[in-house]
């Protein structure tokens, strides 16, 4: 069937299905009511901002709502059906207040809910130096009081969060108990989409009142109460006030023409929030997310700040805003959230980024083809990349009435990447004698559009626990690119070859995924979930490569071995049932889905052909949550899933951008089958302010999409007419069983009251087993790593702030076939941060980062990166800061990395930022309104026993971990 005919059929069937679902659910509308109130202290005069509320149905113990109070102490909860409820209200430093509620069929206002200060907690306040209680546990949500963690006035939210127990930052992003943070919210609302860096780096620490950490469930999970496995580790930053303006404007210039300028401004007015971000610099400060780097990740490796040893992917470095080499960045961002009327909540952001990066690097890769065969590949290269990115996303949440809601979330991204790289590479044998060499110049110019969105309609019935959710998710992508490849390769004194080619690439595809889920109460404490979610995906890719024709002086000679036209469809039908039982301490859920997947592909050039496969899978799922006591709980989640190969993996076209290392696809790839187990155990002692956490993550994948690499030990002609010279290689993806990955993370935190500091101890271990084939022989590469960590952060005062940290990692690599690649290596980083405000506004800051690598070949190193600054704060409010900054005082900064794969070990080194001095002027803006006191309005206490809560939006933001 023709590609566009398939597209039309998918569009028609998907839209008809969604239309039918929507019309069916629209006939089920009913009416619900809202609750509201105000939380104050025991006097009734001081309103409490950030108090947490939880509304639970008495009949079946399921959560009906929840949230937190705003800057005026007020809360509203919507979509509450008539019935009997329990409302729990709590805030750190106060005793919880629980009310029984008889909800009528109309909206009510509770007036004031008063909280009484806890004498026991007040005693603990004195022990830790006058600050409020630092940590509180509410179900799966951990709340930290920012006042319990002292930072200097110039610190940002990232500096504050890094002091909190269980939070670590190893250079690849913020982690909580070993798990990556995927999203950061501000006052419960998205901040520049899912980019965790934007809020952490641009919200001042002194504007933060509380930090909440929890697993934020997906929209559907929040509504139904069933975890679909799509939760994100989330940090929610609650500001001290929701009215006012804060931020900073800065500019600096230094030696070697280094400059840095920008602004971060936040405008808050009740529900409305507007944030403006801008930056321009050439000192490697960036604001990246993964969507900014399409087409560029292949050119990166490691960290430009100083490097780190890791087995991870190249894209990981972008998540912390770092790139190898030297980068010049110009970016602008706009974030907006508001409430339009009483029924519409909106949020969205736009981000624009231009980055120019120059990177010079050299690397060594060791390949092992058997017990006696060793090949080494060495390369020096220079690369230049320009990336332009526009990113837009929005979310509309419309409450039709108390029983029905509609969510619309569109998104759009445009990327432009201009890339050029010069490569000087050579293959060496076991005696390090040259086998072959190449000098190549490659370039590419790519534009890519990515669009999509979701529409979700949700309905609650009058019967508690009965809900219906329908949704439609779509994605669309389009890529257009051109490239050039000029190279000259030498295999002996008389054997050489050259390439002079132009290529073009066009690809597009989209996915249409409607879904339907129904929940039904089953007994007093049980609930059933019935779900159906088909998915329709289609795509195509057309690559054409032409060689230079001397006669016509043009690129008109089509190279069929490097050209290909391929189209595919991947359609699934999935449905299942899950049962959940929730008691006071124990929650268990188990179920299974059945999935039928159809994968078909057709190749129209060079040889015509097609494939068609059907896969049937049973996908079980299970959860267990057990609350041993207050502050101690265990959560276990087991799930299974399938992933299909991408069109680039299916397309059998050769990538010859490096003539010594060819790559191609595989049209007969199958989908994989993945088992995943995640376990969390947490124990918090609120009296002693200590915490112990364990996190485990394990994955077993069959039909894993692995690599098959053929390294020619002699000149070889492969099927398809591909000629490999000795030492050259061809790799392609294949399916293999037995991929395993496991990670275990321990953390223990406690206050050291005698020195007014916080101590965090960590121990992590990991294991990865990756199957691959090397010259048709199965190789299992096992990597083990273990490492201790320590963080000591001060809690003395705003004028003296220090942090001492250590992280070590010992790595062992064993292989079943290429045993010569077995290797042990070690790395550690020891760092110290010290900030001191002394004598009438003078400020001294210094950082020391000692990095040590051992066992990574020619690049084993030990270096110290020392930065310092000295400044003075002007004006009465000390808002104007002028300081001199010194970077890399000892001139030791370097960027090295080790990358371990299933077929080689690579050690690399890149150019990086070196010593410079800069004068910087910063204006810190703080104009915040204080929360209103009770005397500022005329509201009266209502002695009504019918309780209230927070709105549905806040339910999942603050109670996202509870089900």
Coordinates of N, CA, C and O in Angstrom, one line a residue, residues 394-467:
X394 N 2.4 24.9 25.3 CA 1.3 25.6 26.1 C 0.4 24.5 26.7 O 0.4 23.4 26.2
X395 N -0.4 24.9 27.7 CA -1.3 24.0 28.3 C -2.6 24.8 28.8 O -2.4 25.8 29.5
X396 N -3.7 24.3 28.3 CA -5.0 24.9 28.7 C -5.7 23.8 29.5 O -6.0 22.7 29.0
X397 N -6.2 24.2 30.7 CA -6.9 23.3 31.6 C -8.3 23.9 31.9 O -8.3 24.9 32.6
X398 N -9.3 23.4 31.2 CA -10.6 24.0 31.3 C -11.6 23.2 32.1 O -11.8 22.0 31.8
X399 N -12.1 23.7 33.3 CA -13.0 23.0 34.1 C -14.4 23.4 33.6 O -15.0 24.4 33.8
X400 N -15.0 22.4 32.8 CA -16.3 22.6 32.2 C -17.3 22.9 33.3 O -18.1 23.8 33.3
X401 N -17.4 22.0 34.3 CA -18.2 22.1 35.5 C -17.5 21.2 36.5 O -16.4 20.7 36.3
X402 N -18.2 21.0 37.6 CA -17.6 20.3 38.7 C -17.4 18.8 38.4 O -16.7 18.1 39.1
X403 N -17.9 18.3 37.3 CA -17.8 16.9 37.0 C -16.9 16.6 35.7 O -16.5 15.5 35.5
X404 N -16.6 17.7 35.0 CA -16.0 17.5 33.7 C -14.8 18.5 33.5 O -14.9 19.6 33.9
X405 N -13.8 18.0 32.9 CA -12.6 18.9 32.6 C -12.0 18.5 31.2 O -12.1 17.4 30.8
X406 N -11.4 19.5 30.6 CA -10.8 19.4 29.3 C -9.4 19.9 29.4 O -9.2 21.1 29.8
X407 N -8.4 19.2 28.9 CA -7.0 19.7 28.9 C -6.5 19.6 27.5 O -6.6 18.5 26.8
X408 N -5.9 20.7 27.0 CA -5.3 20.8 25.7 C -3.9 21.3 25.8 O -3.6 22.3 26.5
X409 N -2.9 20.5 25.3 CA -1.5 20.9 25.5 C -0.8 20.7 24.1 O -0.3 19.7 23.8
X410 N -0.7 21.8 23.4 CA 0.1 21.8 22.1 C 1.6 22.1 22.4 O 1.9 22.7 23.4
X411 N 2.4 21.7 21.4 CA 3.8 22.0 21.5 C 4.4 22.0 20.1 O 4.0 21.3 19.2
X412 N 5.5 22.8 19.9 CA 6.1 22.9 18.6 C 7.6 23.3 18.8 O 7.9 24.1 19.7
X413 N 8.5 22.6 18.1 CA 9.9 22.9 18.1 C 10.5 23.0 16.7 O 10.1 22.2 15.8
X414 N 11.3 24.0 16.5 CA 12.1 24.1 15.3 C 13.5 24.1 15.6 O 14.0 24.8 16.5
X415 N 14.3 23.3 14.8 CA 15.8 23.3 15.0 C 16.5 23.5 13.7 O 16.1 22.9 12.6
X416 N 17.6 24.2 13.8 CA 18.5 24.4 12.6 C 19.9 24.1 13.1 O 20.3 24.7 14.1
X417 N 20.5 23.2 12.4 CA 21.9 22.8 12.8 C 22.8 22.9 11.6 O 22.6 22.2 10.6
X418 N 23.9 23.6 11.7 CA 24.9 23.7 10.7 C 26.2 23.1 11.3 O 26.7 23.7 12.3
X419 N 26.7 22.1 10.8 CA 27.8 21.3 11.4 C 28.9 21.0 10.4 O 28.6 20.6 9.2
X420 N 30.1 21.2 10.8 CA 31.3 20.9 10.0 C 32.4 20.3 10.8 O 32.6 20.7 11.9
X421 N 33.0 19.2 10.3 CA 34.0 18.5 11.1 C 35.2 18.1 10.2 O 34.9 17.5 9.1
X422 N 36.4 18.3 10.6 CA 37.6 17.8 9.9 C 38.2 16.7 10.8 O 38.4 16.8 12.0
X423 N 38.4 15.5 10.1 CA 38.8 14.3 10.9 C 40.2 13.9 10.3 O 40.3 13.8 9.1
X424 N 41.1 13.6 11.2 CA 42.4 12.9 10.8 C 42.4 11.7 11.7 O 42.8 11.7 12.9
X425 N 42.1 10.5 11.1 CA 42.0 9.3 11.8 C 42.9 8.2 11.2 O 43.3 8.2 10.1
X426 N 43.3 7.2 12.1 CA 44.2 6.1 11.6 C 43.9 4.9 12.4 O 43.5 5.0 13.6
X427 N 44.0 3.7 11.8 CA 43.9 2.4 12.4 C 45.3 1.9 12.7 O 46.1 1.9 11.8
X428 N 45.5 1.3 13.9 CA 46.8 0.8 14.2 C 46.6 -0.7 14.6 O 45.6 -1.1 15.2
X429 N 47.6 -1.5 14.4 CA 47.6 -2.9 14.9 C 48.1 -3.0 16.3 O 48.3 -2.0 17.0
X430 N 48.3 -4.3 16.7 CA 48.7 -4.5 18.1 C 50.0 -3.9 18.4 O 50.3 -3.6 19.6
X431 N 50.9 -3.8 17.4 CA 52.2 -3.2 17.6 C 52.2 -1.7 17.3 O 53.3 -1.1 17.3
X432 N 51.0 -1.1 17.2 CA 50.8 0.3 17.0 C 51.4 0.8 15.7 O 51.9 1.9 15.5
X433 N 51.5 -0.2 14.7 CA 51.9 0.2 13.3 C 50.7 0.6 12.5 O 49.6 0.0 12.7
X434 N 50.8 1.6 11.7 CA 49.7 2.1 10.9 C 49.2 1.0 9.9 O 50.0 0.4 9.2
X435 N 47.9 0.8 9.9 CA 47.2 -0.1 8.9 C 46.6 0.8 7.8 O 46.7 0.5 6.7
X436 N 45.9 1.8 8.3 CA 45.2 2.7 7.3 C 45.0 4.0 8.0 O 45.0 4.2 9.2
X437 N 44.7 5.0 7.1 CA 44.4 6.4 7.6 C 43.5 7.1 6.7 O 43.3 6.7 5.6
X438 N 42.9 8.1 7.3 CA 41.9 8.9 6.5 C 42.0 10.4 6.9 O 42.3 10.7 8.1
X439 N 41.8 11.2 6.0 CA 41.6 12.6 6.2 C 40.3 13.0 5.5 O 40.2 12.9 4.3
X440 N 39.3 13.5 6.3 CA 38.0 13.7 5.7 C 37.4 15.0 6.3 O 37.7 15.5 7.4
X441 N 36.7 15.7 5.4 CA 35.9 16.9 5.7 C 34.5 16.6 5.5 O 34.1 16.3 4.4
X442 N 33.7 16.7 6.5 CA 32.2 16.4 6.4 C 31.5 17.6 6.9 O 31.9 18.3 7.8
X443 N 30.3 17.9 6.3 CA 29.5 19.0 6.8 C 28.0 18.6 6.6 O 27.7 17.7 5.7
X444 N 27.1 19.2 7.3 CA 25.7 18.9 7.2 C 24.9 20.2 7.6 O 25.4 21.0 8.4
X445 N 23.8 20.3 7.0 CA 22.9 21.4 7.2 C 21.5 20.8 7.4 O 21.0 20.2 6.4
X446 N 20.9 20.8 8.6 CA 19.6 20.2 8.9 C 18.6 21.2 9.4 O 19.0 22.0 10.3
X447 N 17.4 21.0 9.0 CA 16.3 21.7 9.6 C 15.3 20.7 10.1 O 15.0 19.7 9.3
X448 N 14.7 20.8 11.2 CA 13.8 19.9 11.7 C 12.6 20.5 12.4 O 12.8 21.5 13.2
X449 N 11.4 20.1 12.1 CA 10.2 20.5 12.8 C 9.6 19.3 13.6 O 9.6 18.2 13.1
X450 N 9.3 19.6 14.8 CA 8.6 18.6 15.7 C 7.4 19.3 16.3 O 7.5 20.3 17.0
X451 N 6.2 18.7 16.1 CA 5.0 19.2 16.6 C 4.2 18.1 17.2 O 4.4 16.9 16.9
X452 N 3.2 18.5 18.0 CA 2.4 17.5 18.6 C 1.5 18.1 19.7 O 1.4 19.3 19.9
X453 N 0.9 17.2 20.5 CA 0.1 17.7 21.6 C -0.9 16.6 22.0 O -0.8 15.5 21.6
X454 N -1.7 17.0 23.0 CA -2.6 16.1 23.5 C -3.9 16.8 23.9 O -3.9 18.0 24.2
X455 N -5.0 16.1 23.8 CA -6.3 16.5 24.2 C -6.9 15.5 25.1 O -7.0 14.3 24.7
X456 N -7.3 15.9 26.3 CA -7.7 15.0 27.3 C -9.1 15.5 27.9 O -9.2 16.6 28.3
X457 N -10.0 14.5 27.9 CA -11.4 14.9 28.5 C -11.6 13.9 29.6 O -11.4 12.7 29.5
X458 N -12.0 14.5 30.8 CA -12.1 13.7 32.0 C -13.5 13.9 32.6 O -14.0 15.0 32.7
X459 N -14.1 12.8 33.1 CA -15.4 12.9 33.7 C -15.5 12.1 35.0 O -15.0 10.9 35.0
X460 N -16.1 12.7 36.0 CA -16.3 11.9 37.3 C -17.8 11.7 37.4 O -18.6 12.5 37.0
X461 N -18.2 10.5 37.8 CA -19.6 10.1 38.1 C -20.0 10.4 39.5 O -19.1 10.6 40.4
X462 N -21.3 10.4 39.8 CA -21.7 10.7 41.1 C -21.3 9.5 42.1 O -21.0 9.8 43.3
X463 N -21.1 8.3 41.6 CA -20.7 7.2 42.4 C -19.2 7.4 42.6 O -18.4 7.4 41.7
X464 N -18.8 7.4 43.9 CA -17.4 7.6 44.2 C -16.5 6.5 43.6 O -16.8 5.3 43.7
X465 N -15.4 6.9 42.9 CA -14.5 5.9 42.4 C -14.7 5.6 40.9 O -13.9 4.9 40.3
X466 N -15.8 6.1 40.4 CA -16.2 5.8 38.9 C -15.8 7.0 38.1 O -16.2 8.1 38.3
X467 N -14.8 6.8 37.2 CA -14.4 7.9 36.3 C -14.2 7.4 34.9 O -14.1 6.2 34.6

